Amino acid sequence: MEISTIKEVLMKALVLEEVHISRNGSHFQVIAVSAQFSGMSLVKKQQMIYLPLMEYIADNRIHALSIKAYTPEEWQRDSNK
């Protein structure tokens, strides 16, 4: 599974200002930034990102997925640390 494919799937499915994806074998980390996440719990944010990727998780093209989801304000604050 290519990083570019994951990015394309997420950008088509969600309204994201930014998405950063890193890979270690079949283990991926997704950092997503969207105003859509405002007021959502951490679990709801993660569910939004998992949903468009479920077919790739189900067929093991993505073996493990770590997700960090931020509003633009949270990203600005936390990415400068």
Coordinates of N, CA, C and O in Angstrom, one line a residue:
M1 N 0.8 -1.2 0.0 CA 0.0 0.0 0.0 C 0.9 1.2 0.0 O 1.8 1.4 0.8
E2 N 0.6 2.1 -0.9 CA 1.4 3.3 -1.0 C 0.9 4.5 -0.2 O -0.4 4.6 0.0
I3 N 1.7 5.3 0.4 CA 1.3 6.4 1.1 C 0.4 7.4 0.3 O -0.6 7.9 0.8
S4 N 0.8 7.5 -1.0 CA 0.0 8.4 -1.9 C -1.4 7.9 -2.0 O -2.4 8.7 -2.1
T5 N -1.6 6.6 -2.0 CA -3.0 6.0 -2.1 C -3.8 6.3 -0.9 O -5.0 6.7 -1.0
I6 N -3.2 6.2 0.3 CA -3.9 6.5 1.5 C -4.3 7.9 1.6 O -5.4 8.3 1.9
K7 N -3.3 8.8 1.2 CA -3.6 10.2 1.2 C -4.7 10.6 0.3 O -5.6 11.3 0.6
E8 N -4.7 10.0 -0.9 CA -5.8 10.2 -1.9 C -7.2 9.8 -1.4 O -8.1 10.5 -1.5
V9 N -7.2 8.6 -0.8 CA -8.5 8.1 -0.2 C -9.0 9.0 0.8 O -10.2 9.4 0.9
L10 N -8.1 9.5 1.7 CA -8.6 10.3 2.8 C -9.0 11.7 2.3 O -10.0 12.3 2.8
M11 N -8.2 12.3 1.4 CA -8.6 13.6 0.9 C -9.9 13.6 0.1 O -10.6 14.6 0.1
K12 N -10.2 12.5 -0.6 CA -11.5 12.4 -1.3 C -12.6 12.2 -0.3 O -13.7 12.7 -0.6
A13 N -12.4 11.5 0.8 CA -13.5 11.1 1.7 C -13.8 12.2 2.7 O -14.9 12.3 3.2
L14 N -12.8 13.0 3.1 CA -12.9 13.9 4.2 C -12.4 15.3 3.7 O -11.7 15.4 2.8
V15 N -12.9 16.3 4.5 CA -12.5 17.7 4.2 C -11.3 17.9 5.1 O -11.4 18.2 6.3
L16 N -10.1 17.7 4.6 CA -8.9 17.9 5.4 C -8.0 19.1 4.9 O -7.8 19.2 3.7
E17 N -7.6 19.9 5.8 CA -6.6 20.9 5.5 C -5.3 20.4 5.2 O -4.5 20.8 4.3
E18 N -4.9 19.4 6.0 CA -3.6 18.7 5.8 C -3.7 17.2 6.2 O -4.5 16.9 7.0
V19 N -2.9 16.4 5.6 CA -2.7 15.0 6.0 C -1.3 14.6 5.8 O -0.7 14.9 4.8
H20 N -0.7 14.1 6.9 CA 0.7 13.6 6.8 C 0.7 12.1 7.1 O 0.1 11.7 8.1
I21 N 1.4 11.4 6.3 CA 1.4 9.9 6.5 C 2.8 9.4 6.5 O 3.6 9.8 5.6
S22 N 3.1 8.6 7.4 CA 4.4 7.9 7.4 C 4.2 6.4 7.5 O 3.1 6.0 7.9
R23 N 5.2 5.7 7.1 CA 5.1 4.2 7.0 C 6.3 3.5 7.5 O 7.5 4.0 7.4
N24 N 6.1 2.4 8.2 CA 7.1 1.5 8.6 C 6.6 0.1 8.2 O 5.8 -0.5 9.0
G25 N 7.0 -0.4 7.0 CA 6.4 -1.7 6.6 C 4.9 -1.5 6.2 O 4.6 -0.7 5.5
S26 N 4.1 -2.3 6.9 CA 2.7 -2.2 6.7 C 2.0 -1.4 7.8 O 0.8 -1.5 8.0
H27 N 2.8 -0.8 8.6 CA 2.3 0.0 9.7 C 2.4 1.5 9.3 O 3.4 2.0 8.9
F28 N 1.2 2.2 9.4 CA 1.1 3.5 9.0 C 0.7 4.5 10.1 O 0.0 4.1 11.0
Q29 N 1.2 5.7 10.1 CA 0.8 6.7 11.0 C 0.1 7.8 10.2 O 0.7 8.3 9.2
V30 N -1.1 8.2 10.5 CA -1.8 9.3 9.9 C -1.9 10.5 10.8 O -2.4 10.3 12.0
I31 N -1.6 11.6 10.4 CA -1.8 12.9 11.1 C -2.8 13.7 10.2 O -2.4 14.0 9.1
A32 N -4.0 13.9 10.7 CA -5.0 14.6 9.9 C -5.4 15.9 10.6 O -5.6 15.9 11.8
V33 N -5.6 16.9 9.8 CA -6.0 18.2 10.3 C -7.2 18.7 9.6 O -7.2 18.8 8.3
S34 N -8.3 19.0 10.3 CA -9.5 19.4 9.7 C -10.4 20.2 10.7 O -10.5 19.8 11.9
A35 N -11.0 21.2 10.2 CA -12.0 22.0 11.0 C -13.2 21.1 11.4 O -13.9 21.3 12.4
Q36 N -13.4 20.1 10.6 CA -14.5 19.1 10.8 C -14.4 18.4 12.2 O -15.4 18.0 12.7
F37 N -13.2 18.4 12.7 CA -12.9 17.7 14.0 C -13.3 18.5 15.2 O -13.3 18.0 16.3
S38 N -13.6 19.8 15.0 CA -14.0 20.7 16.1 C -15.1 20.1 16.9 O -16.2 19.8 16.4
G39 N -14.9 20.0 18.2 CA -16.0 19.6 19.1 C -16.1 18.1 19.2 O -17.0 17.6 19.9
M40 N -15.4 17.3 18.4 CA -15.5 15.8 18.4 C -14.6 15.2 19.4 O -13.5 15.7 19.7
S41 N -15.0 14.1 20.0 CA -14.1 13.3 20.9 C -13.0 12.7 20.0 O -13.1 12.6 18.8
L42 N -12.0 12.3 20.7 CA -10.8 11.6 20.1 C -11.3 10.4 19.3 O -10.9 10.1 18.2
V43 N -12.2 9.6 19.9 CA -12.7 8.4 19.3 C -13.5 8.7 18.0 O -13.3 8.1 17.0
K44 N -14.3 9.8 18.0 CA -15.1 10.1 16.8 C -14.1 10.6 15.7 O -14.4 10.3 14.5
K45 N -13.1 11.3 16.1 CA -12.1 11.8 15.1 C -11.5 10.5 14.4 O -11.4 10.5 13.2
Q46 N -11.1 9.6 15.2 CA -10.4 8.4 14.7 C -11.3 7.6 13.8 O -11.0 7.1 12.8
Q47 N -12.6 7.5 14.3 CA -13.6 6.7 13.5 C -13.8 7.3 12.1 O -13.9 6.6 11.1
M48 N -13.8 8.7 12.0 CA -13.9 9.3 10.7 C -12.8 8.9 9.8 O -12.9 8.8 8.6
I49 N -11.6 8.8 10.3 CA -10.4 8.5 9.5 C -10.4 7.0 9.2 O -10.0 6.6 8.1
Y50 N -10.7 6.1 10.1 CA -10.8 4.7 9.9 C -11.8 4.3 8.8 O -11.5 3.5 7.9
L51 N -12.9 4.9 8.8 CA -14.0 4.5 7.9 C -13.6 4.4 6.4 O -13.8 3.4 5.8
P52 N -13.0 5.4 5.8 CA -12.6 5.3 4.4 C -11.5 4.3 4.1 O -11.2 3.9 3.0
L53 N -10.8 3.9 5.2 CA -9.7 3.0 5.0 C -10.0 1.5 5.4 O -9.1 0.7 5.3
M54 N -11.2 1.3 5.8 CA -11.6 0.0 6.3 C -11.3 -1.2 5.3 O -10.9 -2.2 5.7
E55 N -11.6 -1.0 4.0 CA -11.3 -2.1 3.1 C -9.9 -2.4 3.0 O -9.5 -3.6 2.9
Y56 N -9.0 -1.5 3.2 CA -7.5 -1.7 3.2 C -7.1 -2.4 4.5 O -6.1 -3.1 4.4
I57 N -7.7 -2.1 5.5 CA -7.4 -2.7 6.8 C -7.9 -4.2 6.8 O -7.3 -5.1 7.2
A58 N -9.1 -4.3 6.3 CA -9.8 -5.7 6.2 C -9.0 -6.7 5.4 O -8.9 -7.8 5.7
D59 N -8.4 -6.2 4.3 CA -7.6 -7.1 3.4 C -6.1 -7.1 3.7 O -5.3 -7.6 3.0
N60 N -5.7 -6.5 4.8 CA -4.4 -6.4 5.4 C -3.4 -5.6 4.5 O -2.2 -5.8 4.7
R61 N -3.8 -4.8 3.6 CA -2.9 -3.9 3.0 C -2.4 -2.9 4.0 O -1.3 -2.4 3.9
I62 N -3.2 -2.5 4.9 CA -2.8 -1.8 6.1 C -2.9 -2.7 7.3 O -4.0 -3.1 7.7
H63 N -1.8 -3.0 7.9 CA -1.8 -4.0 9.0 C -2.0 -3.2 10.3 O -2.8 -3.7 11.2
A64 N -1.4 -2.1 10.5 CA -1.6 -1.3 11.7 C -1.7 0.2 11.3 O -1.0 0.6 10.4
L65 N -2.5 0.9 12.1 CA -2.8 2.3 11.7 C -2.8 3.1 13.0 O -3.6 2.8 13.9
S66 N -2.0 4.1 13.1 CA -2.0 5.0 14.2 C -2.5 6.3 13.7 O -2.1 6.8 12.6
I67 N -3.4 6.9 14.5 CA -4.1 8.1 14.0 C -4.0 9.2 15.0 O -4.2 9.0 16.2
K68 N -3.6 10.4 14.5 CA -3.7 11.6 15.3 C -4.5 12.6 14.5 O -4.1 12.9 13.3
A69 N -5.5 13.1 15.1 CA -6.4 14.0 14.4 C -6.5 15.3 15.2 O -6.7 15.3 16.4
Y70 N -6.4 16.4 14.4 CA -6.3 17.7 15.0 C -7.3 18.7 14.3 O -7.4 18.6 13.1
T71 N -7.8 19.7 15.1 CA -8.4 20.8 14.4 C -7.2 21.7 14.0 O -6.1 21.5 14.5
P72 N -7.4 22.7 13.1 CA -6.3 23.5 12.7 C -5.6 24.2 13.9 O -4.4 24.4 14.0
E73 N -6.5 24.7 14.9 CA -5.9 25.3 16.1 C -5.1 24.4 16.9 O -4.0 24.7 17.4
E74 N -5.6 23.1 17.1 CA -4.8 22.1 17.8 C -3.5 21.8 17.1 O -2.4 21.7 17.8
W75 N -3.5 21.7 15.8 CA -2.3 21.4 15.0 C -1.3 22.5 15.1 O -0.1 22.3 15.3
Q76 N -1.8 23.7 15.0 CA -0.9 24.9 15.1 C -0.2 24.9 16.5 O 1.0 25.1 16.6
R77 N -0.9 24.6 17.5 CA -0.4 24.6 18.9 C 0.5 23.5 19.1 O 1.7 23.6 19.6
D78 N 0.1 22.2 18.7 CA 0.9 21.0 19.0 C 2.1 20.8 18.1 O 3.0 20.1 18.4
S79 N 2.0 21.2 16.8 CA 3.1 21.0 15.9 C 4.3 21.9 16.1 O 5.3 21.6 15.6
N80 N 4.1 22.9 16.9 CA 5.2 23.8 17.2 C 6.0 23.4 18.4 O 6.9 24.2 18.8
K81 N 5.7 22.3 19.0 CA 6.4 21.9 20.2 C 7.7 21.2 19.9 O 7.9 20.6 18.9

